[in-house]
Coordinates of C-alpha atoms in Angstrom, one line a residue:
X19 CA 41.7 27.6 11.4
X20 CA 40.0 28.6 8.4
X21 CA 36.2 29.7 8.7
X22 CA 33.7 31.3 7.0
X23 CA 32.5 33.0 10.6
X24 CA 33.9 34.4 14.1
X25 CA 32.9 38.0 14.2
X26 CA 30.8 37.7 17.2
X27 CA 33.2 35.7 18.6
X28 CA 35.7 36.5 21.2
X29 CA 38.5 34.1 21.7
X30 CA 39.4 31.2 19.4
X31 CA 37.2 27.8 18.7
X32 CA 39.1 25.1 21.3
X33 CA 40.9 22.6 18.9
X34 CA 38.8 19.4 19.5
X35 CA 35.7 21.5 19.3
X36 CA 37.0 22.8 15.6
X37 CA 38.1 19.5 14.3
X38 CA 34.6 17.9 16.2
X39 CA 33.1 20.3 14.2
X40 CA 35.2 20.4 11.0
X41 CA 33.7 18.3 7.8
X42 CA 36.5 18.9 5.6
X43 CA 38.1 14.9 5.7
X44 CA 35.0 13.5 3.9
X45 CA 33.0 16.7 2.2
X46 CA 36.1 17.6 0.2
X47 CA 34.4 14.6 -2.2
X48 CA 32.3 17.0 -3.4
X49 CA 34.9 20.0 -4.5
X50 CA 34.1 19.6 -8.0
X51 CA 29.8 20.0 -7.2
X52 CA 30.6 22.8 -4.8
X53 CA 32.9 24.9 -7.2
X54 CA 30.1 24.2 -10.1
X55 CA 27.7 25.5 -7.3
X56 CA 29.2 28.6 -7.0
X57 CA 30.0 29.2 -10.6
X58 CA 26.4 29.0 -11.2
X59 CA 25.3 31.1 -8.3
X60 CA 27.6 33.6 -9.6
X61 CA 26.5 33.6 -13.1
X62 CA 23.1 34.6 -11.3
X63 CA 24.4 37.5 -9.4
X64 CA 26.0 38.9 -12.5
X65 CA 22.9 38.6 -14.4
X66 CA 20.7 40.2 -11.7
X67 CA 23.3 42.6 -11.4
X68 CA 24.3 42.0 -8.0
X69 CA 27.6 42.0 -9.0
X70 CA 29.2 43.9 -12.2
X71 CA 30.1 41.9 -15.3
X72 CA 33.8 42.3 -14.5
X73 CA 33.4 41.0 -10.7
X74 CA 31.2 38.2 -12.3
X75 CA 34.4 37.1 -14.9
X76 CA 36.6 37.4 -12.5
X77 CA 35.4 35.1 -9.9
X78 CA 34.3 32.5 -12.9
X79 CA 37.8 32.2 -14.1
X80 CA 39.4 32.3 -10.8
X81 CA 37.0 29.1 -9.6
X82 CA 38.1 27.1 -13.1
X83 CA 41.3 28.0 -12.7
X84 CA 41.2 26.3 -9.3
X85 CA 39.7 23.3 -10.1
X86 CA 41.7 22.7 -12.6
X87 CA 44.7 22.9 -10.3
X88 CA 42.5 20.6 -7.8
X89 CA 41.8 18.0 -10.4
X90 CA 45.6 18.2 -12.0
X91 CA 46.7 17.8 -8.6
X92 CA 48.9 21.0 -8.2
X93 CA 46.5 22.1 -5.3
X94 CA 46.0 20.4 -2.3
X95 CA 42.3 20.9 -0.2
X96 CA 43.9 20.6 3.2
X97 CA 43.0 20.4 6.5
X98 CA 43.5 23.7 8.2
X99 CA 39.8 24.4 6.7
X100 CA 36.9 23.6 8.2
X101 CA 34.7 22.4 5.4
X102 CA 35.1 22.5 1.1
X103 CA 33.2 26.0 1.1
X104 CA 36.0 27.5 3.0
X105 CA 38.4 25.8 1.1
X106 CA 37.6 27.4 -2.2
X107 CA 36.0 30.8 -0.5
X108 CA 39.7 31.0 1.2
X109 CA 41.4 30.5 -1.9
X110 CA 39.6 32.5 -3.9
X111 CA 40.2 35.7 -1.4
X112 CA 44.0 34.9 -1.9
X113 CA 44.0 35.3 -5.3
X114 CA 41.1 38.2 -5.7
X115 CA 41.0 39.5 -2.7
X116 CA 38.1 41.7 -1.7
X117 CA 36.3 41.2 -5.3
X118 CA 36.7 37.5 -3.5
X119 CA 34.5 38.3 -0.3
X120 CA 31.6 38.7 -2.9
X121 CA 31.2 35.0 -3.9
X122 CA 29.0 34.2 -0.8
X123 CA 26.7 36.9 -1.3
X124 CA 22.6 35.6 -1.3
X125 CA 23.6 32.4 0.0
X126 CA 24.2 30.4 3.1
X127 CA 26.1 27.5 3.8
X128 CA 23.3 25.6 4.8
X129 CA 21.6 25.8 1.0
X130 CA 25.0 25.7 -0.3
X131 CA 25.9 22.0 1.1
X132 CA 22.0 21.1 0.1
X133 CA 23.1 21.9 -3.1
X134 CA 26.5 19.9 -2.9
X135 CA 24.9 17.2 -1.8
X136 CA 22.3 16.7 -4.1
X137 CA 24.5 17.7 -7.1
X138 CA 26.6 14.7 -6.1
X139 CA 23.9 12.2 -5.0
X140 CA 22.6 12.7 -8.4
X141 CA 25.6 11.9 -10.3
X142 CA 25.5 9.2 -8.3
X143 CA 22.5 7.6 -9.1
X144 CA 23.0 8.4 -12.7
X145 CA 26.5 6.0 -12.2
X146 CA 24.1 3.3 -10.2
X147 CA 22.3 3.4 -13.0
X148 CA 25.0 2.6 -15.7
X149 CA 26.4 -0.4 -13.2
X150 CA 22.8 -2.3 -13.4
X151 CA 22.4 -1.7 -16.5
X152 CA 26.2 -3.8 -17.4
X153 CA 24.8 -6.2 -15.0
X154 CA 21.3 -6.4 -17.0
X155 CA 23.0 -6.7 -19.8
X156 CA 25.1 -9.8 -18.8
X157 CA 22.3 -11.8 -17.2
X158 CA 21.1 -11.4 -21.0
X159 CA 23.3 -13.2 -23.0
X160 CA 23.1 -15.9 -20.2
X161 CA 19.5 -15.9 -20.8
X162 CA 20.2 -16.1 -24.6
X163 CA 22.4 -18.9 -24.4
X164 CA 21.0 -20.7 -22.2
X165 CA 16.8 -21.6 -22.7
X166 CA 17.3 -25.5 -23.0
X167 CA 19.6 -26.1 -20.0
X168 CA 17.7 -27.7 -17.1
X169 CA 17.8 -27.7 -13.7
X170 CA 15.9 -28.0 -10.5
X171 CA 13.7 -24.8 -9.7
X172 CA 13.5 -24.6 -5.8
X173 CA 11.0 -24.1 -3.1
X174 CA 12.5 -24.1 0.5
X175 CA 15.9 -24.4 -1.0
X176 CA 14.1 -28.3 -1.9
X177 CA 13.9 -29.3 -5.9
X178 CA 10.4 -28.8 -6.5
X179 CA 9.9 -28.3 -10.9
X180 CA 12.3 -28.4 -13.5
X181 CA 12.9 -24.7 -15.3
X182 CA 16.0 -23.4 -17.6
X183 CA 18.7 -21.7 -16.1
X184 CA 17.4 -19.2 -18.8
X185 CA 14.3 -18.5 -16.4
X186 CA 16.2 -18.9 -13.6
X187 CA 18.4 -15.5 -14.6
X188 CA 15.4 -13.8 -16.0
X189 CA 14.3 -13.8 -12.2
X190 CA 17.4 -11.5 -11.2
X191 CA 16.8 -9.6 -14.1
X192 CA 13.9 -8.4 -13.2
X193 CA 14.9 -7.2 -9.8
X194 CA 17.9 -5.3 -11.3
X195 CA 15.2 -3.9 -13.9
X196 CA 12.8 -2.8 -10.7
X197 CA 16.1 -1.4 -9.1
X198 CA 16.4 0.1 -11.9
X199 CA 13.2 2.0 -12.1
X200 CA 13.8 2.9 -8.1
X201 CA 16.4 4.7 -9.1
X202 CA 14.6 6.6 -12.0
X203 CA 11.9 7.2 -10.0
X204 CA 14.2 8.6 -7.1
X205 CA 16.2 11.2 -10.1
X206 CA 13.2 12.7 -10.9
X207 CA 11.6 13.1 -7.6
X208 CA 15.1 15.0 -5.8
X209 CA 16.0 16.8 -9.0
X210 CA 14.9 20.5 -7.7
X211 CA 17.8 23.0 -6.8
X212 CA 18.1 23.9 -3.2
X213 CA 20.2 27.3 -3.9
X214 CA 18.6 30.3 -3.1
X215 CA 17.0 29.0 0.2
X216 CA 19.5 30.9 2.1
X217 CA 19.8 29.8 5.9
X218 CA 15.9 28.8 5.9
X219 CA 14.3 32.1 5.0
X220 CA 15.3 32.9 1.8
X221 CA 17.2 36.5 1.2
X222 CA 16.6 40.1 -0.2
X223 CA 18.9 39.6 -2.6
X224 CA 16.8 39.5 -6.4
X225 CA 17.6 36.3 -7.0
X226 CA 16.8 34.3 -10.3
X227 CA 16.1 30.4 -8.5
X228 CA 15.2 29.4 -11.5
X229 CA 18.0 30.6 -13.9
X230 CA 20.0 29.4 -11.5
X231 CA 18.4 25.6 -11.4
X232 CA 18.9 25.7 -14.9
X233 CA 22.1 26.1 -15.1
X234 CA 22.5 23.2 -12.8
X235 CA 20.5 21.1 -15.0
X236 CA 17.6 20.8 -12.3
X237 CA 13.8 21.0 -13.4
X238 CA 13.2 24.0 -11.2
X239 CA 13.9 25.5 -7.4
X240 CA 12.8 24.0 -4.2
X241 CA 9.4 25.3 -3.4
X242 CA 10.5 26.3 0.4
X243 CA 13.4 27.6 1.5
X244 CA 13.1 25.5 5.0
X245 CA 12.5 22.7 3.2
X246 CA 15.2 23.2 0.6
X247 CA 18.4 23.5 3.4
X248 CA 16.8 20.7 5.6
X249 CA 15.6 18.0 2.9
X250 CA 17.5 14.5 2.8
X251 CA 14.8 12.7 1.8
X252 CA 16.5 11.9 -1.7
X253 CA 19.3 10.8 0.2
X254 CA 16.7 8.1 2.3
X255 CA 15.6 7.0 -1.0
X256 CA 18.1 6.5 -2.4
X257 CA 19.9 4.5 0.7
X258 CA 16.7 2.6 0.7
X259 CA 17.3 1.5 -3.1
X260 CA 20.9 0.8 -2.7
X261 CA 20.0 -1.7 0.3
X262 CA 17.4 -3.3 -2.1
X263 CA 20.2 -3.4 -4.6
X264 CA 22.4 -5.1 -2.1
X265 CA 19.7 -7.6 -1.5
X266 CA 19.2 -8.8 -4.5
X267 CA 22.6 -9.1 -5.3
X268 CA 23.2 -11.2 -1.7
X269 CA 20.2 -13.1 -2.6
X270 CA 22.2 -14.2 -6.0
X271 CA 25.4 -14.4 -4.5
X272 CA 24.3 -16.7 -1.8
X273 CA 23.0 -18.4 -4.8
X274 CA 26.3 -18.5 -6.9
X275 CA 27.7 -19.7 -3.3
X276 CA 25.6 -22.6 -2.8
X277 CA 25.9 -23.4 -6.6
X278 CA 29.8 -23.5 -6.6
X279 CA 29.9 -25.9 -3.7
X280 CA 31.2 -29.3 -4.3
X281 CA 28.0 -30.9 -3.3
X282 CA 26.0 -28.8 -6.2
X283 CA 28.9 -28.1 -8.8
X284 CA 26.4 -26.4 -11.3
X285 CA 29.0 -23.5 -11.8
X286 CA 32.9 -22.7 -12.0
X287 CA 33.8 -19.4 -11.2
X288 CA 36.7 -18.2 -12.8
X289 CA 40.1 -18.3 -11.1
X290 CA 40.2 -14.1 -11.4
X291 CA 37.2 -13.4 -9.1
X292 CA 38.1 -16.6 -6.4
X293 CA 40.7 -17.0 -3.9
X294 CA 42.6 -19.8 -2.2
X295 CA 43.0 -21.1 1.6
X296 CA 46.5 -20.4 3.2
X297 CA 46.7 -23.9 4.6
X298 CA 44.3 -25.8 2.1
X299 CA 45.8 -26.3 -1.8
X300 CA 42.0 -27.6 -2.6
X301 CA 40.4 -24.8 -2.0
X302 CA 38.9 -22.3 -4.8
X303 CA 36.9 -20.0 -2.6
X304 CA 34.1 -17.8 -3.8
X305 CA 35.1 -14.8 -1.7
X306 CA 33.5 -11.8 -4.2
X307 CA 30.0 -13.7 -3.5
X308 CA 30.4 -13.9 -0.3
X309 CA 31.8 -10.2 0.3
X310 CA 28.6 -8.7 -1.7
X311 CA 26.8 -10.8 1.1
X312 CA 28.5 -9.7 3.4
X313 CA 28.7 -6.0 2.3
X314 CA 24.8 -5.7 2.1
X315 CA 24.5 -5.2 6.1
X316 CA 27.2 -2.1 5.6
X317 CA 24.7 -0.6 3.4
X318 CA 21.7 -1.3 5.6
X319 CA 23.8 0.6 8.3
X320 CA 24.3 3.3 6.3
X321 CA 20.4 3.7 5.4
X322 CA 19.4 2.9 9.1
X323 CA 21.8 5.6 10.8
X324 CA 20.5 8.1 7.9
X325 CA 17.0 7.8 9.2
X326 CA 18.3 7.6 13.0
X327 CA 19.8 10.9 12.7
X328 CA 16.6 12.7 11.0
X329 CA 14.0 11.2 13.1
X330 CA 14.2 13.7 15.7
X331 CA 15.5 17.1 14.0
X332 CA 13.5 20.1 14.1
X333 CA 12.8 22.8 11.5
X334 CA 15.5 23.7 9.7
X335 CA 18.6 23.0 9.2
X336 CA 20.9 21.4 12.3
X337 CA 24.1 20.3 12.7
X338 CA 23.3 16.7 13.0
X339 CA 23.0 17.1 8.9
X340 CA 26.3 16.9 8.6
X341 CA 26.2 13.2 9.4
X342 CA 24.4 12.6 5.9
X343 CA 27.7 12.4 4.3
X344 CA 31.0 10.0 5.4
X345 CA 28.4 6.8 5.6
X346 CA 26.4 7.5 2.4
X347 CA 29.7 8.2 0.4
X348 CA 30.4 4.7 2.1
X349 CA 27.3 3.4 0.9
X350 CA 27.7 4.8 -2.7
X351 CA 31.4 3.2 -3.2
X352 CA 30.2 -0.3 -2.0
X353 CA 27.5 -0.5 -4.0
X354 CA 29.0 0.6 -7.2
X355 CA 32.1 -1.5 -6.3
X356 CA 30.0 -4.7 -5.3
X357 CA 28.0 -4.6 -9.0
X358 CA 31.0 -4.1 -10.8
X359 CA 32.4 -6.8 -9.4
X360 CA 29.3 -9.3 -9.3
X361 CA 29.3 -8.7 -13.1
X362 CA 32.4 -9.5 -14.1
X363 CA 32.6 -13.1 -11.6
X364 CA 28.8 -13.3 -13.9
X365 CA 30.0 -12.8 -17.1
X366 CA 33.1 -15.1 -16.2
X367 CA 31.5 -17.6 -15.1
X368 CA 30.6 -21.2 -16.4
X369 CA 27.8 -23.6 -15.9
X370 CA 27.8 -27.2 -15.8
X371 CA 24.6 -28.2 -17.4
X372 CA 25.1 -31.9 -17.3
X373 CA 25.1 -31.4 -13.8
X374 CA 22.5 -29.2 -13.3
X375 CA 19.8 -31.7 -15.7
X376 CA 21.2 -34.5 -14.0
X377 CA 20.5 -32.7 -10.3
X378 CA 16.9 -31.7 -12.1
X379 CA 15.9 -35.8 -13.1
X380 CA 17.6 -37.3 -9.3
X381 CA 15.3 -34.6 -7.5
X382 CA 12.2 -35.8 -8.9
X383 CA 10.9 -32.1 -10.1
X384 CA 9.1 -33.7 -12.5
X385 CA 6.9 -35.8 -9.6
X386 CA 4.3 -32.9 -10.5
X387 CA 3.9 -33.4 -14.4
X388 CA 3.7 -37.3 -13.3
X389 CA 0.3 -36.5 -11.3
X390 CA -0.9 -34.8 -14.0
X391 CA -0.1 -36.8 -16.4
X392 CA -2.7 -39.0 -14.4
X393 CA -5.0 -36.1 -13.8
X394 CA -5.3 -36.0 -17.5
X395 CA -6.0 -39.6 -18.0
X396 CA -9.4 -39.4 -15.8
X397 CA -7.6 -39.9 -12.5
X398 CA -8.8 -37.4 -9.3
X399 CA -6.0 -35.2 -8.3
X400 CA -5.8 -36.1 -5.0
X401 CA -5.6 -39.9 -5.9
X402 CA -2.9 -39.0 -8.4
X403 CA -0.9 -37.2 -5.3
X404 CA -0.8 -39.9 -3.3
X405 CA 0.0 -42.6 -6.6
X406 CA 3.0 -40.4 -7.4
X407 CA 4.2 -39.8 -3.7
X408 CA 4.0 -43.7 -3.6
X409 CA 6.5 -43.8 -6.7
X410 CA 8.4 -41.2 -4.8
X411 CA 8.9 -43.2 -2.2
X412 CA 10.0 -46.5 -4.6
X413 CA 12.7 -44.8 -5.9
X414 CA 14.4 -43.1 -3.3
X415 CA 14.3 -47.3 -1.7
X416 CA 15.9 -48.2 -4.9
X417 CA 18.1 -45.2 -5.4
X418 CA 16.5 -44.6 -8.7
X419 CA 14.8 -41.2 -10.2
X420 CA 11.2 -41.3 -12.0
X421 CA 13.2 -41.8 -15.3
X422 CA 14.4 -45.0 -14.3
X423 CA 11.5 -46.8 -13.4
X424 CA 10.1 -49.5 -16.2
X425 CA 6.7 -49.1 -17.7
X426 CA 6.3 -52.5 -15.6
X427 CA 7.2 -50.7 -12.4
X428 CA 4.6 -47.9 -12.8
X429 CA 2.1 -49.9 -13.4
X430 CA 2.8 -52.0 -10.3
X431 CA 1.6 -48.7 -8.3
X432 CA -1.1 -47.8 -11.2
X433 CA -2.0 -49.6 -14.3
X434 CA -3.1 -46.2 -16.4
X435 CA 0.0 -45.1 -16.7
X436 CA 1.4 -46.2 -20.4
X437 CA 4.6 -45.6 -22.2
X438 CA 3.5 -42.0 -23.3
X439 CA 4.7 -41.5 -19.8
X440 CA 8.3 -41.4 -20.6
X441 CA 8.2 -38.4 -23.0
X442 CA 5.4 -36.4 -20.8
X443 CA 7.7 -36.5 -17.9
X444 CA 11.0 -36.1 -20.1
X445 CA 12.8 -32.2 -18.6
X446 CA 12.3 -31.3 -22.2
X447 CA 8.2 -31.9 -22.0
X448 CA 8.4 -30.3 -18.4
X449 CA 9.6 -27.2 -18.9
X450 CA 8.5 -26.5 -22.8
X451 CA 4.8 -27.4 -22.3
X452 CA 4.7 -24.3 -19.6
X453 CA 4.1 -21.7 -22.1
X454 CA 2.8 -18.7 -20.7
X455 CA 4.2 -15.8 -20.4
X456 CA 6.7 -15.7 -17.9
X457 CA 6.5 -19.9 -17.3
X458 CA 10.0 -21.3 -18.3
X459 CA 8.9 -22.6 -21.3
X460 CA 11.8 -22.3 -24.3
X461 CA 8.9 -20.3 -26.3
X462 CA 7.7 -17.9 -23.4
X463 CA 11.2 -17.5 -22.6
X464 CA 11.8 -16.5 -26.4
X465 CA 9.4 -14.2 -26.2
X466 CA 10.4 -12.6 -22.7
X467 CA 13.8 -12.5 -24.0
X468 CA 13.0 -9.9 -26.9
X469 CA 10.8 -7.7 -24.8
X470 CA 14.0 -7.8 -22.1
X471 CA 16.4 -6.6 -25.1
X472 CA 14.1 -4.1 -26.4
X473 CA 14.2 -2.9 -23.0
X474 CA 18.0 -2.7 -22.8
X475 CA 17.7 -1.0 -26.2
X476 CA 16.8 2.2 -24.8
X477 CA 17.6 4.4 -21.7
X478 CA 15.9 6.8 -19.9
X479 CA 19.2 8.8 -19.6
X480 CA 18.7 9.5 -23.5
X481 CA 15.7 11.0 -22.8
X482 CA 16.6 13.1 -20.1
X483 CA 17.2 16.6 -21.8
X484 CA 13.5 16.0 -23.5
X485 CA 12.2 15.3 -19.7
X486 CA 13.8 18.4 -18.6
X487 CA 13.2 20.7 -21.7
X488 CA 9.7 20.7 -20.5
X489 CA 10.0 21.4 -17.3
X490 CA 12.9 23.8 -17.1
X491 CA 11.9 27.6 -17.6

């Protein structure tokens, strides 16, 4: 058993208590953070002089050198250790010996896995980040390409006005956009290095927090050092905008289901992101829809257990911390995996828009522009209602949409109606007289489309290193 303790101990850790105990099967993910970590720490020793310039080189190399080997696979982080800090504390003892024992000086475990994790969290959002943006980028050129295809907009999954399919993505695209301000907001916020906290109480050690934080790229240290070891806020956060993630991407799936069904057949998704039935050659099935539907309650586990575990855990730091990790790594994979995937089936797939017009004129979304067509022509509203709901009524007994219907016909149920009616309830007049912004109109939708790509144009990322210039000392 290798530990970073045991001197106050007098006989050997039971097995089941040690690998109960032991973190090393899921916190090895993080070898690379924890060896940058300590690199960094050490830098700040040697400069406070805490250790000699020599002793500070020394342990540099030797931590490079063996993550190096880690990444080139030559060295294997098994699993007689208990956790990755005794992993590369261990190793490094082998190779410098006592010089070695020095690495953990002014530190604690407790700040040094705070550290870890938020090191790796944040690389994490930052990859989030990239995924949405593909994504964004792909509902985009959908948008682009398609402002003059109608179809049915829904209200209680009943056709209810025509819009574009153009409008109908610019939706999604502006919860990905929100999403992706979440996880902006959620950077900046957790982006405050934990090192130097100690156990909880800080040390005596002259440490230099904030050389230290930047060197780590953070805007500064923690402000408390029981705060700093016993913080996984971030980590809430940013569950809690994964999970939104995942529900907007369900919410579309479901979507992308309903629309690849025979009934519907407004899309084909391509034969490399569907799947076949063992016993039925028919089938195309839209399994990587249904799977980021079905993955979206994995996620809300993950965020729900989180927040289980910290509800009742006392100042500081506690063991039950340690069950932050295996199901937010869990998290983190799913969702990056489940957008990558959702954008390619996207970007893959095609749209029938003869179908989808055709489903847009036999649902009668454009019974509402009928009414006001007779609004405008000095009729009440409510009178105009109950005319149009009346010519509802006469087509669905003649199996017929509003389209269909002669002049003669209409004005059998109301003689003001005149032949202008054909063009003001045309899918064309529907959807491009609705020209406000954000209405589906094909000139709104212009517009919204520009301020969407200037948008995509830049990235906060690029600004980071102003952001943190100013706040770094």
């Amino acid at each position: 058993m290798a530990q970073l303790w045991g001197g106050r101990f007098t006989k050997e850790t039971d097995q089941l208590v040690y690998n109960f105990n032991a973190s090393i099967s899921f916190d090895k993910k993080f070898y690379k953070q924890d060896m940058e970590g300590s690199i960094a720490h050490v830098k700040m020793l040697g400069k406070q002089g805490i250790l000699t310039e020599q002793e500070t080189n020394d342990i540099v190399k030797a931590i490079c050198e063996i993550l190096k080997e880690v990444e080139e696979g030559k060295l294997e982080i098994s699993h007689e250790y208990e956790d990755i800090h005794s992993f590369v504390e261990a190793t490094l003892i082998d190779r410098l010996g006592d010089t070695g024992k020095k690495l953990h000086t002014g530190r604690s475990r407790n700040d040094q896995v705070a550290l870890d994790m938020r090191l790796y969290t944040r690389q994490e959002v930052l990859a989030v980040d990239d995924l949405l943006k593909e994504l964004l980028n792909a509902i985009l050129t959908i948008m682009e390409n398609n402002t003059d295809t109608f179809m049915p907009g829904f209200t209680h999954l009943q056709k209810a006005q025509p819009v574009t399919l153009a409008h109908h993505m610019g939706a999604y695209f502006e919860m990905f956009k929100r999403d992706r301000l979440r996880l902006q907001d959620i950077y900046h916020r957790m982006n405050y290095c934990p090192l130097g906290s100690g156990a909880l109480a800080g040390t005596t050690y002259p440490l230099d927090r904030d050389y230290t934080a930047e060197l780590l790229g953070f805007y500064g240290p923690t402000l408390n050092s029981m705060d700093g070891v016993s913080d996984r806020d971030y980590l809430i956060e940013f569950l809690s905008a994964m999970s939104t993630i995942m529900m907007h991407l369900s919410r579309f799936s479901e979507e992308v289901i309903i629309w690849n069904s025979n009934e519907y057949q407004f899309v084909e998704i391509d034969d490399a992101y569907s799947t076949g039935s063992s016993i039925m050659p028919q089938k195309k099935n839209p399994d990587i829809a249904e799977l980021v539907r079905g993955k979206t309650g994995r996620v809300y586990g993950a965020l729900t257990a989180l927040l289980t575990t910290m509800k009742g855990i006392p100042l500081a730091y506690n063991k039950d911390m340690q069950e932050d990790k295996e199901l937010t790594f869990d998290a983190m994979d799913t969702v990056k995996g489940c957008i990558a995937l959702f954008t390619g089936m996207l970007a893959t797939m095609k749209f029938n828009k003869d179908k989808m017009e055709a489903s847009a004129k036999n649902g009668f979304t454009n019974a509402t522009d009928a009414a006001d067509y007779l609004v405008n022509h000095g009729v009440p509203f409510r009178d105009a209602h109950g005319i149009v709901g009346r010519i509802v009524l006469y087509c669905i007994e003649k199996g017929i949409s509003i389209d269909d219907m002669s002049l003669e016909e209409l004005k059998e149920i109301s003689p003001v109606f005149e032949a202008d009616i054909f063009e003001a309830i045309s899918m064309e007049t529907c959807v491009n007289k609705r020209l406000t912004i954000g209405a589906p109109g094909q000139e709104a939708m212009k517009k919204v489309i520009a301020i969407e790509k200037e948008y995509l144009s830049k990235d906060w990322k690029e600004e980071l290193t102003d952001w943190e210039s100013k706040l770094v000392k």
